[in-house]
Amino acid sequence: MHYRRYDYIKKLLHHRGSPYVKVLYGPRGCGKTTILADFAFRMVRRGFPESRILVITFDDPAVPRDAQTVYEGIISRMEGQEETLLILDEVEKLPHFEKVIDRLFLHRHVDIYLSGSGRSVLTPALKKLLPGRIQPLFVFPLSYREYLSGRKANDERFAEYLTDSTYPGIDRSRKAAGREQLRGYVNTALMEQVLLENPSLRASMLDRVVNYIASHAGEPVSLHQMAVALGRAGRPLLKKSVYAYLGALESSGLLIMAPFIQVADDLGRTVPTAEKACFFYFSDPYIGSLYVPEKSRDIQGRLAAAVELCRRFAGISAGKTPYGLVDFITRSQDVETAWQYIPHLKGEEAEKKIRVLQNLSRQYKKRILTLDTVPGEVLGEANPDILVDNLSLWMENKAG
């Protein structure tokens, strides 16, 4: 099954030929290799000679693992002064790959694209050798719009998206087989991008941390709470240890953290935030179901909204105000937006969350995402500055 991932292809085409090393990174299995293959195909369609596209996949055991040998092989295949489009897939598996990239970068006629799992490809050595010359692009699992591009039309597609893995290579025809595939991707990431790259971390504690995150995904959690829950009776886990596990999970591409920030109300008042409190989300919301029972559709909607906002705005925060919590805060240039996820717009809980937006400082744009059918409407005459979007239409880019 093929999914069209136009947003990533568009960005690669935009940076095509620029004096940067283009680096795709993200969780293992999210589709980086396929995106680069599609990009190369489009370049050929645009007239770039296929003979000058060089692809090396370091997942292939037949490919040498010696940096000098790889460098010499690439140079021997470059055609004089003709431009070469070079794609190195899973390049972090080549020891000292940074030195190869540094030497290749000196050649004016090579356009370099790298991919790697998690942030392991964005090594300090690469950043030091090529300061300001790296163009990173994080690759998420499938967005809803990408998911639709490879699925047959039916009325239950959004419900399926909320209760299915968003990894593109998953077998969707057999639920059990798909779960085992996802478990394989996650276990490989935990082993290769978390434990092997952080030898001080323990597998048993990592399993407890991931289970805790799965149990509390989409809920406000303080790092103190987490340290107490993961420690022994009367002996909380050291906070620096909690930070180490969370940082490693975030670097692997599996975890998204939305830290709390202070948000002013319309009178300029703020309230202090708990020490290092945040919301946790998996980059594929379905990962949590590998550890705890599947959550309700309402909660899955929140998890999907968080990932989509992170995809569009390259990061999210959560807000704390005198009137309550703001689910998501995003920034784009000088524009700050406060978002509330309200599955259903009627009821006491909905009224509380709407009241938080009503009393926010005017510096924020105010948005609501809901499962109710209200595409692109304002909340009413009393709230003309609060825009409400149906979640599925918004995620399909048909709203907002």
Tab-separated table of C-alpha atoms in Angstrom:
chain	number	residue	atom	x	y	z
A	1	MET	CA	0.000	0.000	0.000
A	2	HIS	CA	1.440	3.354	-1.055
A	3	TYR	CA	0.808	6.591	0.814
A	4	ARG	CA	1.399	9.977	-0.790
A	5	ARG	CA	3.565	12.108	1.492
A	6	TYR	CA	3.522	15.319	-0.463
A	7	ASP	CA	4.492	17.636	2.409
A	8	TYR	CA	7.874	15.953	2.871
A	9	ILE	CA	8.530	15.681	-0.878
A	10	LYS	CA	7.648	19.361	-1.265
A	11	LYS	CA	10.143	20.349	1.429
A	12	LEU	CA	12.880	18.220	-0.128
A	13	LEU	CA	12.228	19.759	-3.540
A	14	HIS	CA	12.306	23.218	-1.975
A	15	HIS	CA	15.762	22.588	-0.501
A	16	ARG	CA	17.002	20.745	-3.580
A	17	GLY	CA	20.446	22.019	-4.585
A	18	SER	CA	20.803	24.259	-1.522
A	19	PRO	CA	24.217	24.385	0.235
A	20	TYR	CA	22.998	22.219	3.110
A	21	VAL	CA	23.088	18.571	4.074
A	22	LYS	CA	19.431	17.548	4.185
A	23	VAL	CA	18.760	15.181	7.111
A	24	LEU	CA	15.554	13.164	7.535
A	25	TYR	CA	15.178	11.703	11.006
A	26	GLY	CA	12.369	10.145	13.001
A	27	PRO	CA	11.246	6.903	14.613
A	28	ARG	CA	12.214	3.668	12.886
A	29	GLY	CA	9.501	2.582	10.451
A	30	CYS	CA	7.965	6.040	9.944
A	31	GLY	CA	8.689	6.038	6.188
A	32	LYS	CA	11.979	7.912	5.704
A	33	THR	CA	13.361	5.412	3.168
A	34	THR	CA	10.167	5.488	1.098
A	35	ILE	CA	10.061	9.292	1.135
A	36	LEU	CA	13.629	9.483	-0.191
A	37	ALA	CA	12.817	6.880	-2.875
A	38	ASP	CA	9.763	8.907	-3.942
A	39	PHE	CA	11.896	12.044	-4.014
A	40	ALA	CA	14.473	10.368	-6.262
A	41	PHE	CA	11.672	9.122	-8.552
A	42	ARG	CA	10.270	12.647	-8.859
A	43	MET	CA	13.712	14.008	-9.676
A	44	VAL	CA	13.975	11.539	-12.553
A	45	ARG	CA	10.488	12.546	-13.725
A	46	ARG	CA	11.722	16.158	-13.734
A	47	GLY	CA	14.608	15.252	-16.006
A	48	PHE	CA	17.456	14.580	-13.582
A	49	PRO	CA	19.590	11.716	-14.991
A	50	GLU	CA	18.968	8.497	-13.090
A	51	SER	CA	22.631	7.567	-13.563
A	52	ARG	CA	23.626	10.495	-11.335
A	53	ILE	CA	21.421	9.468	-8.412
A	54	LEU	CA	23.452	7.406	-5.977
A	55	VAL	CA	21.599	5.582	-3.177
A	56	ILE	CA	23.422	3.662	-0.432
A	57	THR	CA	21.394	1.850	2.234
A	58	PHE	CA	23.368	0.956	5.328
A	59	ASP	CA	20.688	-1.504	6.437
A	60	ASP	CA	22.141	-3.724	3.700
A	61	PRO	CA	24.761	-6.043	5.293
A	62	ALA	CA	26.644	-6.157	1.977
A	63	VAL	CA	27.483	-2.441	2.186
A	64	PRO	CA	30.942	-1.755	3.675
A	65	ARG	CA	31.118	-0.332	7.187
A	66	ASP	CA	34.488	1.372	6.736
A	67	ALA	CA	34.229	5.154	6.284
A	68	GLN	CA	37.251	5.440	3.956
A	69	THR	CA	36.021	2.598	1.728
A	70	VAL	CA	32.554	4.166	1.474
A	71	TYR	CA	34.026	7.587	0.659
A	72	GLU	CA	36.274	6.212	-2.075
A	73	GLY	CA	33.371	4.216	-3.527
A	74	ILE	CA	31.194	7.321	-3.728
A	75	ILE	CA	33.944	9.407	-5.336
A	76	SER	CA	34.605	6.690	-7.933
A	77	ARG	CA	30.938	6.721	-8.966
A	78	MET	CA	30.609	10.496	-9.254
A	79	GLU	CA	30.830	11.606	-12.874
A	80	GLY	CA	33.440	14.353	-13.005
A	81	GLN	CA	31.917	17.818	-12.724
A	82	GLU	CA	28.346	16.603	-13.223
A	83	GLU	CA	26.033	17.069	-10.257
A	84	THR	CA	25.357	13.935	-8.220
A	85	LEU	CA	22.327	13.468	-5.984
A	86	LEU	CA	23.565	11.366	-3.063
A	87	ILE	CA	21.168	9.559	-0.683
A	88	LEU	CA	22.626	7.756	2.351
A	89	ASP	CA	19.887	5.800	4.149
A	90	GLU	CA	20.248	4.760	7.824
A	91	VAL	CA	23.636	6.439	7.709
A	92	GLU	CA	24.178	6.291	11.470
A	93	LYS	CA	25.039	2.605	10.997
A	94	LEU	CA	28.288	3.660	9.301
A	95	PRO	CA	30.891	4.340	12.018
A	96	HIS	CA	32.344	7.856	11.736
A	97	PHE	CA	29.925	8.740	8.929
A	98	GLU	CA	30.353	12.403	9.869
A	99	LYS	CA	33.876	12.428	8.412
A	100	VAL	CA	32.562	11.063	5.112
A	101	ILE	CA	29.898	13.776	4.934
A	102	ASP	CA	32.418	16.481	5.832
A	103	ARG	CA	34.758	15.433	2.999
A	104	LEU	CA	31.918	15.067	0.484
A	105	PHE	CA	30.591	18.491	1.406
A	106	LEU	CA	33.781	20.010	-0.015
A	107	HIS	CA	32.749	18.756	-3.474
A	108	ARG	CA	30.598	21.449	-5.047
A	109	HIS	CA	28.770	19.059	-7.349
A	110	VAL	CA	27.139	16.733	-4.792
A	111	ASP	CA	23.708	17.283	-3.241
A	112	ILE	CA	23.567	15.244	-0.011
A	113	TYR	CA	20.528	13.660	1.672
A	114	LEU	CA	20.770	11.565	4.846
A	115	SER	CA	18.277	9.556	6.860
A	116	GLY	CA	18.540	8.050	10.301
A	117	SER	CA	16.423	6.693	13.125
A	118	GLY	CA	15.661	9.123	15.916
A	119	ARG	CA	18.103	11.965	16.472
A	120	SER	CA	21.083	9.584	16.328
A	121	VAL	CA	21.981	10.919	12.882
A	122	LEU	CA	22.214	14.499	14.214
A	123	THR	CA	25.408	13.771	16.135
A	124	PRO	CA	27.447	16.467	17.891
A	125	ALA	CA	30.340	15.549	15.564
A	126	LEU	CA	28.221	16.271	12.454
A	127	LYS	CA	27.047	19.595	13.873
A	128	LYS	CA	30.621	20.522	14.775
A	129	LEU	CA	32.019	19.650	11.351
A	130	LEU	CA	29.195	21.382	9.454
A	131	PRO	CA	27.951	24.224	11.680
A	132	GLY	CA	24.947	25.938	10.150
A	133	ARG	CA	25.047	23.614	7.142
A	134	ILE	CA	22.465	21.038	8.232
A	135	GLN	CA	18.799	21.180	7.219
A	136	PRO	CA	16.959	18.753	9.564
A	137	LEU	CA	13.486	17.422	8.762
A	138	PHE	CA	11.656	15.332	11.357
A	139	VAL	CA	9.457	12.640	9.805
A	140	PHE	CA	6.322	11.673	11.700
A	141	PRO	CA	4.251	8.560	11.058
A	142	LEU	CA	1.239	9.111	8.796
A	143	SER	CA	-0.901	12.205	9.141
A	144	TYR	CA	-4.632	11.707	8.588
A	145	ARG	CA	-4.397	13.222	5.114
A	146	GLU	CA	-1.536	10.866	4.215
A	147	TYR	CA	-3.480	7.943	5.697
A	148	LEU	CA	-6.447	8.762	3.451
A	149	SER	CA	-4.250	8.720	0.342
A	150	GLY	CA	-3.694	4.979	0.728
A	151	ARG	CA	-7.107	3.874	2.016
A	152	LYS	CA	-10.355	3.061	0.266
A	153	ALA	CA	-13.143	5.534	0.844
A	154	ASN	CA	-15.610	4.673	3.608
A	155	ASP	CA	-17.489	6.476	6.369
A	156	GLU	CA	-15.368	4.954	9.150
A	157	ARG	CA	-11.926	6.091	8.003
A	158	PHE	CA	-11.417	8.644	10.778
A	159	ALA	CA	-12.534	6.176	13.440
A	160	GLU	CA	-10.094	3.665	11.933
A	161	TYR	CA	-7.305	6.244	11.983
A	162	LEU	CA	-7.889	6.956	15.677
A	163	THR	CA	-7.760	3.272	16.592
A	164	ASP	CA	-5.011	2.117	14.235
A	165	SER	CA	-1.243	2.522	14.087
A	166	THR	CA	-0.085	5.439	11.944
A	167	TYR	CA	3.133	3.687	10.852
A	168	PRO	CA	2.937	3.350	7.048
A	169	GLY	CA	4.288	-0.217	6.791
A	170	ILE	CA	1.787	-1.789	9.181
A	171	ASP	CA	-0.398	-4.661	7.923
A	172	ARG	CA	-3.878	-3.127	8.252
A	173	SER	CA	-5.714	-6.170	6.915
A	174	ARG	CA	-4.879	-8.223	10.027
A	175	LYS	CA	-5.101	-6.431	13.367
A	176	ALA	CA	-3.008	-8.919	15.348
A	177	ALA	CA	-0.251	-9.029	12.726
A	178	GLY	CA	-0.210	-5.231	12.591
A	179	ARG	CA	0.180	-4.997	16.366
A	180	GLU	CA	3.152	-7.355	16.272
A	181	GLN	CA	4.754	-5.316	13.491
A	182	LEU	CA	4.339	-2.160	15.558
A	183	ARG	CA	5.720	-3.929	18.627
A	184	GLY	CA	8.770	-4.866	16.545
A	185	TYR	CA	9.340	-1.258	15.445
A	186	VAL	CA	9.001	0.023	19.012
A	187	ASN	CA	11.207	-2.667	20.572
A	188	THR	CA	13.912	-2.042	17.975
A	189	ALA	CA	13.806	1.692	18.675
A	190	LEU	CA	13.953	1.094	22.431
A	191	MET	CA	16.940	-1.193	22.038
A	192	GLU	CA	18.927	0.644	19.337
A	193	GLN	CA	18.039	4.317	19.865
A	194	VAL	CA	17.510	4.291	23.646
A	195	LEU	CA	19.468	1.555	25.413
A	196	LEU	CA	22.463	1.111	23.091
A	197	GLU	CA	22.985	4.863	22.755
A	198	ASN	CA	22.555	5.382	26.522
A	199	PRO	CA	24.412	2.530	28.266
A	200	SER	CA	23.621	3.885	31.740
A	201	LEU	CA	19.880	3.217	31.262
A	202	ARG	CA	18.399	-0.101	32.398
A	203	ALA	CA	15.958	-2.108	30.291
A	204	SER	CA	13.737	-2.973	33.270
A	205	MET	CA	13.353	0.687	34.278
A	206	LEU	CA	12.841	1.750	30.662
A	207	ASP	CA	9.933	-0.695	30.444
A	208	ARG	CA	8.407	0.823	33.586
A	209	VAL	CA	8.836	4.356	32.226
A	210	VAL	CA	7.149	3.487	28.922
A	211	ASN	CA	4.288	1.751	30.744
A	212	TYR	CA	3.833	4.814	32.963
A	213	ILE	CA	3.726	7.116	29.930
A	214	ALA	CA	1.219	4.832	28.190
A	215	SER	CA	-1.010	4.857	31.274
A	216	HIS	CA	-0.903	8.662	31.559
A	217	ALA	CA	-0.735	9.731	27.896
A	218	GLY	CA	-2.703	12.946	27.434
A	219	GLU	CA	-2.819	13.673	31.169
A	220	PRO	CA	-0.967	16.382	33.116
A	221	VAL	CA	1.936	14.802	35.013
A	222	SER	CA	4.614	16.392	37.181
A	223	LEU	CA	8.089	14.943	37.118
A	224	HIS	CA	7.873	14.596	40.912
A	225	GLN	CA	4.777	12.387	40.551
A	226	MET	CA	6.590	10.283	38.037
A	227	ALA	CA	9.713	9.959	40.194
A	228	VAL	CA	7.605	8.776	43.136
A	229	ALA	CA	5.628	6.293	41.026
A	230	LEU	CA	8.744	4.764	39.475
A	231	GLY	CA	10.776	4.577	42.674
A	232	ARG	CA	10.566	2.206	45.600
A	233	ALA	CA	8.525	2.783	48.740
A	234	GLY	CA	9.918	5.915	50.398
A	235	ARG	CA	12.679	6.201	47.779
A	236	PRO	CA	11.598	8.138	44.659
A	237	LEU	CA	13.616	7.710	41.513
A	238	LEU	CA	16.139	10.526	41.178
A	239	LYS	CA	14.758	13.308	38.983
A	240	LYS	CA	17.932	13.356	36.917
A	241	SER	CA	17.257	9.686	36.149
A	242	VAL	CA	13.696	10.523	35.062
A	243	TYR	CA	15.086	13.245	32.775
A	244	ALA	CA	17.586	10.779	31.303
A	245	TYR	CA	14.894	8.241	30.336
A	246	LEU	CA	12.514	10.879	28.978
A	247	GLY	CA	15.279	12.594	27.034
A	248	ALA	CA	16.356	9.317	25.440
A	249	LEU	CA	12.766	8.453	24.478
A	250	GLU	CA	12.256	11.902	22.988
A	251	SER	CA	15.505	11.617	21.014
A	252	SER	CA	14.375	8.256	19.621
A	253	GLY	CA	11.367	9.961	18.042
A	254	LEU	CA	8.864	7.877	20.009
A	255	LEU	CA	7.921	10.489	22.631
A	256	ILE	CA	6.502	14.012	22.428
A	257	MET	CA	6.520	16.152	25.560
A	258	ALA	CA	4.371	19.269	25.998
A	259	PRO	CA	5.724	21.204	29.006
A	260	PHE	CA	3.514	23.568	30.977
A	261	ILE	CA	4.045	27.301	30.578
A	262	GLN	CA	2.396	30.234	32.329
A	263	VAL	CA	-0.388	31.809	30.280
A	264	ALA	CA	-1.846	35.182	31.225
A	265	ASP	CA	-5.563	35.836	31.497
A	266	ASP	CA	-7.277	38.966	30.143
A	267	LEU	CA	-6.149	40.904	33.230
A	268	GLY	CA	-2.519	39.842	32.864
A	269	ARG	CA	-2.618	37.445	35.812
A	270	THR	CA	-0.688	34.166	35.844
A	271	VAL	CA	-0.319	31.217	38.206
A	272	PRO	CA	2.901	29.276	38.883
A	273	THR	CA	3.327	25.954	37.106
A	274	ALA	CA	4.344	22.764	38.891
A	275	GLU	CA	8.031	21.933	38.693
A	276	LYS	CA	8.705	20.337	35.299
A	277	ALA	CA	5.072	19.362	34.674
A	278	CYS	CA	4.037	18.301	31.185
A	279	PHE	CA	1.762	16.178	29.010
A	280	PHE	CA	3.141	13.044	27.335
A	281	TYR	CA	2.225	11.822	23.845
A	282	PHE	CA	3.583	9.088	21.574
A	283	SER	CA	4.415	10.095	17.980
A	284	ASP	CA	2.094	7.223	16.995
A	285	PRO	CA	-0.816	7.396	19.479
A	286	TYR	CA	-1.488	3.682	19.029
A	287	ILE	CA	1.846	2.771	20.677
A	288	GLY	CA	0.197	3.179	24.076
A	289	SER	CA	-2.191	0.296	23.338
A	290	LEU	CA	0.788	-2.090	23.311
A	291	TYR	CA	1.135	-1.497	27.066
A	292	VAL	CA	-2.321	-0.597	28.389
A	293	PRO	CA	-5.911	-1.235	27.199
A	294	GLU	CA	-7.004	0.880	24.234
A	295	LYS	CA	-8.339	4.266	25.278
A	296	SER	CA	-11.749	5.657	24.320
A	297	ARG	CA	-12.301	7.396	20.995
A	298	ASP	CA	-12.579	10.729	22.811
A	299	ILE	CA	-9.118	10.310	24.347
A	300	GLN	CA	-7.610	8.966	21.115
A	301	GLY	CA	-8.864	12.141	19.436
A	302	ARG	CA	-6.856	14.231	21.881
A	303	LEU	CA	-3.706	12.168	21.299
A	304	ALA	CA	-4.087	12.476	17.518
A	305	ALA	CA	-4.673	16.246	17.779
A	306	ALA	CA	-1.466	16.653	19.825
A	307	VAL	CA	0.650	14.830	17.225
A	308	GLU	CA	-0.906	16.799	14.357
A	309	LEU	CA	-0.250	20.127	16.094
A	310	CYS	CA	3.347	19.072	16.727
A	311	ARG	CA	3.652	18.121	13.057
A	312	ARG	CA	2.379	21.512	11.901
A	313	PHE	CA	4.100	23.735	14.455
A	314	ALA	CA	7.310	21.789	15.269
A	315	GLY	CA	6.466	21.581	18.959
A	316	ILE	CA	3.699	22.206	21.467
A	317	SER	CA	3.322	23.387	25.048
A	318	ALA	CA	0.454	23.245	27.529
A	319	GLY	CA	-0.815	26.320	29.351
A	320	LYS	CA	-1.757	26.988	32.959
A	321	THR	CA	-4.045	29.951	33.692
A	322	PRO	CA	-5.972	31.237	36.732
A	323	TYR	CA	-9.097	29.699	35.163
A	324	GLY	CA	-7.696	26.253	34.325
A	325	LEU	CA	-5.554	24.456	31.761
A	326	VAL	CA	-5.065	25.100	28.066
A	327	ASP	CA	-4.517	21.808	26.233
A	328	PHE	CA	-2.078	23.125	23.635
A	329	ILE	CA	-0.110	26.293	22.952
A	330	THR	CA	1.504	26.691	19.531
A	331	ARG	CA	3.697	29.382	18.012
A	332	SER	CA	4.151	30.318	14.377
A	333	GLN	CA	6.397	33.322	13.823
A	334	ASP	CA	4.855	35.992	16.092
A	335	VAL	CA	1.430	34.342	16.417
A	336	GLU	CA	0.546	32.378	19.559
A	337	THR	CA	-2.542	30.169	19.526
A	338	ALA	CA	-4.347	28.513	22.438
A	339	TRP	CA	-6.127	25.270	21.554
A	340	GLN	CA	-8.678	23.295	23.547
A	341	TYR	CA	-9.659	19.766	22.569
A	342	ILE	CA	-13.325	19.350	23.506
A	343	PRO	CA	-14.741	16.056	22.166
A	344	HIS	CA	-18.327	17.251	22.617
A	345	LEU	CA	-19.322	20.885	22.961
A	346	LYS	CA	-22.135	20.417	25.477
A	347	GLY	CA	-21.748	19.597	29.135
A	348	GLU	CA	-20.055	20.925	32.245
A	349	GLU	CA	-16.537	19.934	31.222
A	350	ALA	CA	-16.941	21.656	27.843
A	351	GLU	CA	-18.156	24.834	29.555
A	352	LYS	CA	-15.096	24.883	31.830
A	353	LYS	CA	-12.685	24.562	28.937
A	354	ILE	CA	-14.494	27.217	26.915
A	355	ARG	CA	-14.379	29.558	29.921
A	356	VAL	CA	-10.586	29.223	30.003
A	357	LEU	CA	-10.394	30.480	26.415
A	358	GLN	CA	-12.893	33.263	27.058
A	359	ASN	CA	-10.679	34.670	29.814
A	360	LEU	CA	-7.333	34.409	28.037
A	361	SER	CA	-5.183	37.393	27.144
A	362	ARG	CA	-5.997	38.880	23.740
A	363	GLN	CA	-2.483	38.101	22.559
A	364	TYR	CA	-3.649	34.546	21.840
A	365	LYS	CA	-5.695	33.299	18.950
A	366	LYS	CA	-8.287	30.879	20.309
A	367	ARG	CA	-9.243	27.560	18.727
A	368	ILE	CA	-11.342	24.529	19.642
A	369	LEU	CA	-11.059	21.075	18.080
A	370	THR	CA	-14.047	18.788	18.523
A	371	LEU	CA	-15.512	15.513	17.329
A	372	ASP	CA	-18.863	17.273	16.866
A	373	THR	CA	-19.890	18.298	13.339
A	374	VAL	CA	-19.199	22.037	13.342
A	375	PRO	CA	-16.716	22.788	10.551
A	376	GLY	CA	-15.094	26.197	10.743
A	377	GLU	CA	-17.709	27.951	12.875
A	378	VAL	CA	-17.248	30.584	15.538
A	379	LEU	CA	-18.566	29.641	18.953
A	380	GLY	CA	-21.367	32.186	18.796
A	381	GLU	CA	-22.031	35.909	18.873
A	382	ALA	CA	-20.742	36.119	22.453
A	383	ASN	CA	-17.437	34.513	21.434
A	384	PRO	CA	-16.581	35.777	17.930
A	385	ASP	CA	-12.846	35.292	18.515
A	386	ILE	CA	-13.095	31.549	19.272
A	387	LEU	CA	-13.005	29.366	16.157
A	388	VAL	CA	-14.338	25.804	16.343
A	389	ASP	CA	-13.279	23.063	13.914
A	390	ASN	CA	-14.318	19.474	13.471
A	391	LEU	CA	-11.182	17.444	14.218
A	392	SER	CA	-11.331	15.120	11.214
A	393	LEU	CA	-11.907	17.964	8.725
A	394	TRP	CA	-9.141	20.022	10.320
A	395	MET	CA	-6.739	17.072	10.154
A	396	GLU	CA	-7.730	16.530	6.525
A	397	ASN	CA	-6.882	20.209	5.897
A	398	LYS	CA	-10.460	21.017	4.983
A	399	ALA	CA	-10.837	23.437	7.908
A	400	GLY	CA	-8.727	26.088	9.567
